C-alpha positions as a LaTeX table, in Angstrom:
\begin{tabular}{lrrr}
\hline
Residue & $x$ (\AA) & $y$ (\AA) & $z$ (\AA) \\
\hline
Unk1 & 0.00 & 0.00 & 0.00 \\
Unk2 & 2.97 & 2.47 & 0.73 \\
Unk3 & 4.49 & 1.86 & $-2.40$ \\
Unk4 & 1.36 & 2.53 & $-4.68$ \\
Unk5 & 0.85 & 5.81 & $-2.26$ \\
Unk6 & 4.62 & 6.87 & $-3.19$ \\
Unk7 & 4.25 & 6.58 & $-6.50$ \\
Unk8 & 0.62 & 7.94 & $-7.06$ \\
Unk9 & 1.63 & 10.98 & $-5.23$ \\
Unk10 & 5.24 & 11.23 & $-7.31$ \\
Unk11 & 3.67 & 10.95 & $-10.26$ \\
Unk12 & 1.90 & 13.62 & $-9.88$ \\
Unk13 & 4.68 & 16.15 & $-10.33$ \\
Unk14 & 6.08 & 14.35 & $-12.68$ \\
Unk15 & 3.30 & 14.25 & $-14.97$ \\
Unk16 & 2.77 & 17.82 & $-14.61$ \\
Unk17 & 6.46 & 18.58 & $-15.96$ \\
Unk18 & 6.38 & 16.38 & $-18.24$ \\
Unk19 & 2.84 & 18.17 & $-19.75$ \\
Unk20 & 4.64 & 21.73 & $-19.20$ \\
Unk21 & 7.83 & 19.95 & $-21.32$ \\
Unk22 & 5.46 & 19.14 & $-24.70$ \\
Unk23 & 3.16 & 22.15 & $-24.56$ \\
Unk24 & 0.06 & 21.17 & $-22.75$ \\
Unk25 & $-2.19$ & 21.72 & $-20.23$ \\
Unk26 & $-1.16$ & 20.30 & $-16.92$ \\
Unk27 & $-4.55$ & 18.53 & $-16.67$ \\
Unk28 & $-3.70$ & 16.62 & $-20.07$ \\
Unk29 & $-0.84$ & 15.00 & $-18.13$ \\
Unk30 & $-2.75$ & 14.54 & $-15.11$ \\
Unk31 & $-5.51$ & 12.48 & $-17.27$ \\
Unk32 & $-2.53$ & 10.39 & $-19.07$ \\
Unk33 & $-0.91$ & 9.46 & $-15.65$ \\
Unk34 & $-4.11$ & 7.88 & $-14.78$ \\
Unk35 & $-5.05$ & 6.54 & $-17.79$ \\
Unk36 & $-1.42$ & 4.70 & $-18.13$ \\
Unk37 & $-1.95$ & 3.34 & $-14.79$ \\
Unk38 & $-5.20$ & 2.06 & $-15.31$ \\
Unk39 & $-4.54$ & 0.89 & $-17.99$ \\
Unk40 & $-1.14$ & $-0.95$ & $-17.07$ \\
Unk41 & $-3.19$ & $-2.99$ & $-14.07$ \\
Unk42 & $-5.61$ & $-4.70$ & $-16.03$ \\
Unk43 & $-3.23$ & $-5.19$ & $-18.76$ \\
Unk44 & $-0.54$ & $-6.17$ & $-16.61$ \\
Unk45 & 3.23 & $-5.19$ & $-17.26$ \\
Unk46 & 6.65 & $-6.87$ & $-17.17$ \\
Unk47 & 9.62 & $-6.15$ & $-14.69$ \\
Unk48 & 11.72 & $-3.09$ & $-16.15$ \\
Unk49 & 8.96 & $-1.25$ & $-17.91$ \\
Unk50 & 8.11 & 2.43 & $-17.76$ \\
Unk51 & 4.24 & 2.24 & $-17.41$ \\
Unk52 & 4.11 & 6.32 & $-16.83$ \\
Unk53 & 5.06 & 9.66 & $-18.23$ \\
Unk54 & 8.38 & 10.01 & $-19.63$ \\
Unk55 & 10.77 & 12.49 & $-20.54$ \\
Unk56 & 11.71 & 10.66 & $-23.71$ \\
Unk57 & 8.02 & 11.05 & $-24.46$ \\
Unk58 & 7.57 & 14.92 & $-23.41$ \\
Unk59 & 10.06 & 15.58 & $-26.11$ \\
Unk60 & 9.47 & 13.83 & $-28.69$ \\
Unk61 & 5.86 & 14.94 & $-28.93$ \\
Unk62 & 7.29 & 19.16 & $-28.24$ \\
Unk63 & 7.54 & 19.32 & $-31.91$ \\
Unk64 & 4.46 & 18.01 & $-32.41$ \\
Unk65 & 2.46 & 20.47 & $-30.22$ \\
Unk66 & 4.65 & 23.35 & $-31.59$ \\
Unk67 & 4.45 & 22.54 & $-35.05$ \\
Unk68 & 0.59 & 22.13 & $-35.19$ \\
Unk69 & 0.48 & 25.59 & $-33.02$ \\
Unk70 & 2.55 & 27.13 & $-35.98$ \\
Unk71 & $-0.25$ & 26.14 & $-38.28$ \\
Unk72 & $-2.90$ & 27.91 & $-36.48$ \\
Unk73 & $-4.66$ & 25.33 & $-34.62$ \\
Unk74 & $-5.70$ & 25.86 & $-30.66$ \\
Unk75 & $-4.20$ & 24.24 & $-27.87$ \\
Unk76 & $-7.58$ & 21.83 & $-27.57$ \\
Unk77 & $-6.72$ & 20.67 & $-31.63$ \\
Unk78 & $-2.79$ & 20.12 & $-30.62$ \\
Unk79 & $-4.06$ & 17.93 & $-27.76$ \\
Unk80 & $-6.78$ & 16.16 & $-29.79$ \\
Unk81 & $-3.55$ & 15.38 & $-32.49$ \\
Unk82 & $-1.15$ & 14.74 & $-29.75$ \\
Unk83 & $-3.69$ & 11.81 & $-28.59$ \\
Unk84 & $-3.97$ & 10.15 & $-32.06$ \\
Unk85 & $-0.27$ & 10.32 & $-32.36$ \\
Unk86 & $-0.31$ & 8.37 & $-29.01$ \\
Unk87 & $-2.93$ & 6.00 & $-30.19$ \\
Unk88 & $-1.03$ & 5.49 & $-33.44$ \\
Unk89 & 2.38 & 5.14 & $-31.47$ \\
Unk90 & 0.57 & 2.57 & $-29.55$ \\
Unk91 & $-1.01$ & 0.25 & $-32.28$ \\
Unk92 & 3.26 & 0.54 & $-33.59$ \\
Unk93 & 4.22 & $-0.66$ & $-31.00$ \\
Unk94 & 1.79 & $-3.77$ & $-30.73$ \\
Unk95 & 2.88 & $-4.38$ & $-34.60$ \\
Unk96 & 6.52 & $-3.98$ & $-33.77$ \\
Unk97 & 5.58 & $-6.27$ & $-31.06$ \\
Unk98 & 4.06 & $-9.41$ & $-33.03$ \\
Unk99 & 7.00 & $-8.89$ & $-35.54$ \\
Unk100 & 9.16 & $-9.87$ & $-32.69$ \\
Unk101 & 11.36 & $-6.50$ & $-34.20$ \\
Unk102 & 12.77 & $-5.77$ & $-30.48$ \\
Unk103 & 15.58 & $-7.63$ & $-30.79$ \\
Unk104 & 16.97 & $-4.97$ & $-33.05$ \\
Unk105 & 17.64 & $-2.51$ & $-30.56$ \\
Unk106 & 20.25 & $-4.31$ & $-29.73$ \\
Unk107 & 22.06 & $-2.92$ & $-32.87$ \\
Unk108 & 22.02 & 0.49 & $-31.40$ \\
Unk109 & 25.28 & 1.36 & $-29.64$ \\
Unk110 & 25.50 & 2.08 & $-26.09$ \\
Unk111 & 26.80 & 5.82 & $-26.45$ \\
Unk112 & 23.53 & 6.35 & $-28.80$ \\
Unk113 & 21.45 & 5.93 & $-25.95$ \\
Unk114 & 23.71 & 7.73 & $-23.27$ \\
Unk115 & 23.45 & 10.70 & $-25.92$ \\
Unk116 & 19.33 & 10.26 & $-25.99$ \\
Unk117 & 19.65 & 10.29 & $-22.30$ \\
Unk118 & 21.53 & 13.08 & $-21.88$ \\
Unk119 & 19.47 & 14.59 & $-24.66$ \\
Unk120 & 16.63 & 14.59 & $-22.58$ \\
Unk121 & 17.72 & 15.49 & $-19.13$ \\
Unk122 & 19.35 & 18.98 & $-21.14$ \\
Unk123 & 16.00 & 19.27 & $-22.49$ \\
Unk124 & 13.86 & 18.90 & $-19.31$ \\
Unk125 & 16.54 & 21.26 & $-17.48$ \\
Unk126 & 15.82 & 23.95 & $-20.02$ \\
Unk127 & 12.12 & 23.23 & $-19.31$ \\
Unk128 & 12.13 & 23.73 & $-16.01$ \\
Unk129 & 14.52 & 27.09 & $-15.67$ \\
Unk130 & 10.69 & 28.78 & $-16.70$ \\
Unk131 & 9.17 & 27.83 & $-13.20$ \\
Unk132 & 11.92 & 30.06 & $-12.02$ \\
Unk133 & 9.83 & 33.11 & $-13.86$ \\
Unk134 & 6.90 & 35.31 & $-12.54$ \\
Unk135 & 3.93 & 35.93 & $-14.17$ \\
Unk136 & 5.03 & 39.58 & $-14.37$ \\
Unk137 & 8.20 & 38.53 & $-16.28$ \\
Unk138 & 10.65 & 38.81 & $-13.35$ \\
Unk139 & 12.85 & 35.93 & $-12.35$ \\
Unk140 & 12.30 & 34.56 & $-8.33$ \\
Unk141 & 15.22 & 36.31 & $-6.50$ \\
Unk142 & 16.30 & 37.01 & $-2.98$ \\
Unk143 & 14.20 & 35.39 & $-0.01$ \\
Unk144 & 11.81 & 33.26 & $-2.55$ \\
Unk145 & 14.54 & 32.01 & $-4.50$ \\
Unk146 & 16.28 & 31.24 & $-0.95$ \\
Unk147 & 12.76 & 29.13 & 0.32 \\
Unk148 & 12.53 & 27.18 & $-2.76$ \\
Unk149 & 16.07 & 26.21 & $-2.85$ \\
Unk150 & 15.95 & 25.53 & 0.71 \\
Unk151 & 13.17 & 23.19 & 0.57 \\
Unk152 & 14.47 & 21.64 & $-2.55$ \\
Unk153 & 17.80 & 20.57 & $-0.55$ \\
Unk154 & 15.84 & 19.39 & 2.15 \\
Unk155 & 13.81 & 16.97 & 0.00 \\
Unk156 & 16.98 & 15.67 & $-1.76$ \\
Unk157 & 18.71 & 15.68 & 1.55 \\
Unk158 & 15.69 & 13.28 & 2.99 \\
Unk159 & 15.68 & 11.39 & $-0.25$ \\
Unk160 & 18.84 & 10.07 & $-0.06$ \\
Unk161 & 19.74 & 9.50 & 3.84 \\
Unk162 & 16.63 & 8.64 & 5.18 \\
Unk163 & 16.93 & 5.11 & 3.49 \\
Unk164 & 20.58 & 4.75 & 5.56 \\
Unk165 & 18.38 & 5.17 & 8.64 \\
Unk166 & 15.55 & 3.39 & 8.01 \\
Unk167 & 13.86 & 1.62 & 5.20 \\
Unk168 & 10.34 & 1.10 & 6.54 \\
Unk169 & 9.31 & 4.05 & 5.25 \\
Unk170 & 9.88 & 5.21 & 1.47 \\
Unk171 & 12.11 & 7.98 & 1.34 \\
Unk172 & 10.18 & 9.89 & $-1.59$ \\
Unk173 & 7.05 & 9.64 & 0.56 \\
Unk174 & 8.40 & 11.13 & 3.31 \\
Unk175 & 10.04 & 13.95 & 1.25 \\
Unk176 & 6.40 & 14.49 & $-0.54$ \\
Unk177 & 4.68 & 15.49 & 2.55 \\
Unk178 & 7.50 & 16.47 & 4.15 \\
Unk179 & 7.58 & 19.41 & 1.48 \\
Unk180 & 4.10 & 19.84 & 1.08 \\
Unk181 & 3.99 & 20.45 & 5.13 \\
Unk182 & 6.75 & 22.74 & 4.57 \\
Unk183 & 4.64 & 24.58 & 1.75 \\
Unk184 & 1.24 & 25.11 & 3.73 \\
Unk185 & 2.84 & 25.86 & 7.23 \\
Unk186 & 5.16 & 28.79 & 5.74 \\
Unk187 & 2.03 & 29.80 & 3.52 \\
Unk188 & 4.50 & 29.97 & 0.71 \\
Unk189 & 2.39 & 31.12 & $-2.55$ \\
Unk190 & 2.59 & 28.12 & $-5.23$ \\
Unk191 & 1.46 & 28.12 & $-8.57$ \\
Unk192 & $-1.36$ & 25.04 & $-8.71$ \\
Unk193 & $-3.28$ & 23.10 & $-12.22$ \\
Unk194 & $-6.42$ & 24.06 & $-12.60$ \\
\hline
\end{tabular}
């Protein structure tokens, strides 16, 4: 029960980056997070798979959302295309997977996918220097910037050496509402979806 609790409530952040990342609405990422996870239980997955939002994913479908903005099309008729790419990218992947053509990833080199990987974290670190922006333009500085970074530390701190003290208790679940305590007892203003 505490690990389905750590990851429902880690997921949560992630998906909403990961929605920011492509162009979307927060709420679209929201609805996919769930949707994967449904989706995953009653069709059951294998040990090693990613049944959630990725980064690899958030990028790849960026272009996507811009380029159909370029064209003139609202953010509801990006959305609507980004799902039937997803839909399509699905039914590929069920074709790729009766053609037993998985064994040919094998063929790509090792670097290749340490580039993709670093790829995407450069990409997702450029998406995320905007939550460091106001609404009025301005960039967070002095004691706001301090607060943030502060609890940021703390959440990394408690991620990594709570599990040399005890393991009872998932570490990112205690740094979850550990930071959201910190949040609503400082009354610290935070942007929310919806």
């Amino acid at each position: 029960m505490l690990s389905g609790l750590t990851v429902a409530l880690a997921l949560v952040p992630e998906a909403v980056a990961f929605a920011i990342i492509a162009g979307v609405n927060p709420l679209v990422g929201l609805y996919a997070a769930f949707t994967i996870g449904l989706v995953t239980s009653i069709a059951g997955g294998r040990p090693g798979m990613i049944s959630g939002a990725t980064g690899a994913i958030a990028v790849v479908v960026a272009p996507l959302i811009a380029l159909v903005l370029e064209q003139g099309a609202t953010l509801a008729q990006a959305t609507e295309y980004l799902f039937a790419a997803v839909i399509l990218a699905g039914f590929l992947q069920i074709l790729f997977g009766v053609l037993k053509l998985g064994k040919f990833i094998r063929l790509v080199p090792h670097p290749v996918f340490l580039g993709f990987v670093n790829g995407i974290a450069l990409v997702i670190f450029a998406g995320q220097i905007k939550q460091f922006e106001l609404k009025d333009g301005t960039w967070i500085t002095g004691e706001p910037l301090m607060i943030m970074l502060a609890i940021a530390a703390a959440t990394m701190a408690v991620i990594h050496f709570l599990p040399k003290i005890t393991k009872t208790v998932p570490a990112i679940l205690v740094a979850v509402i550990a930071g959201t305590l910190a949040v609503i007892t400082l009354g610290i203003e935070t942007r929310t979806v919806g």
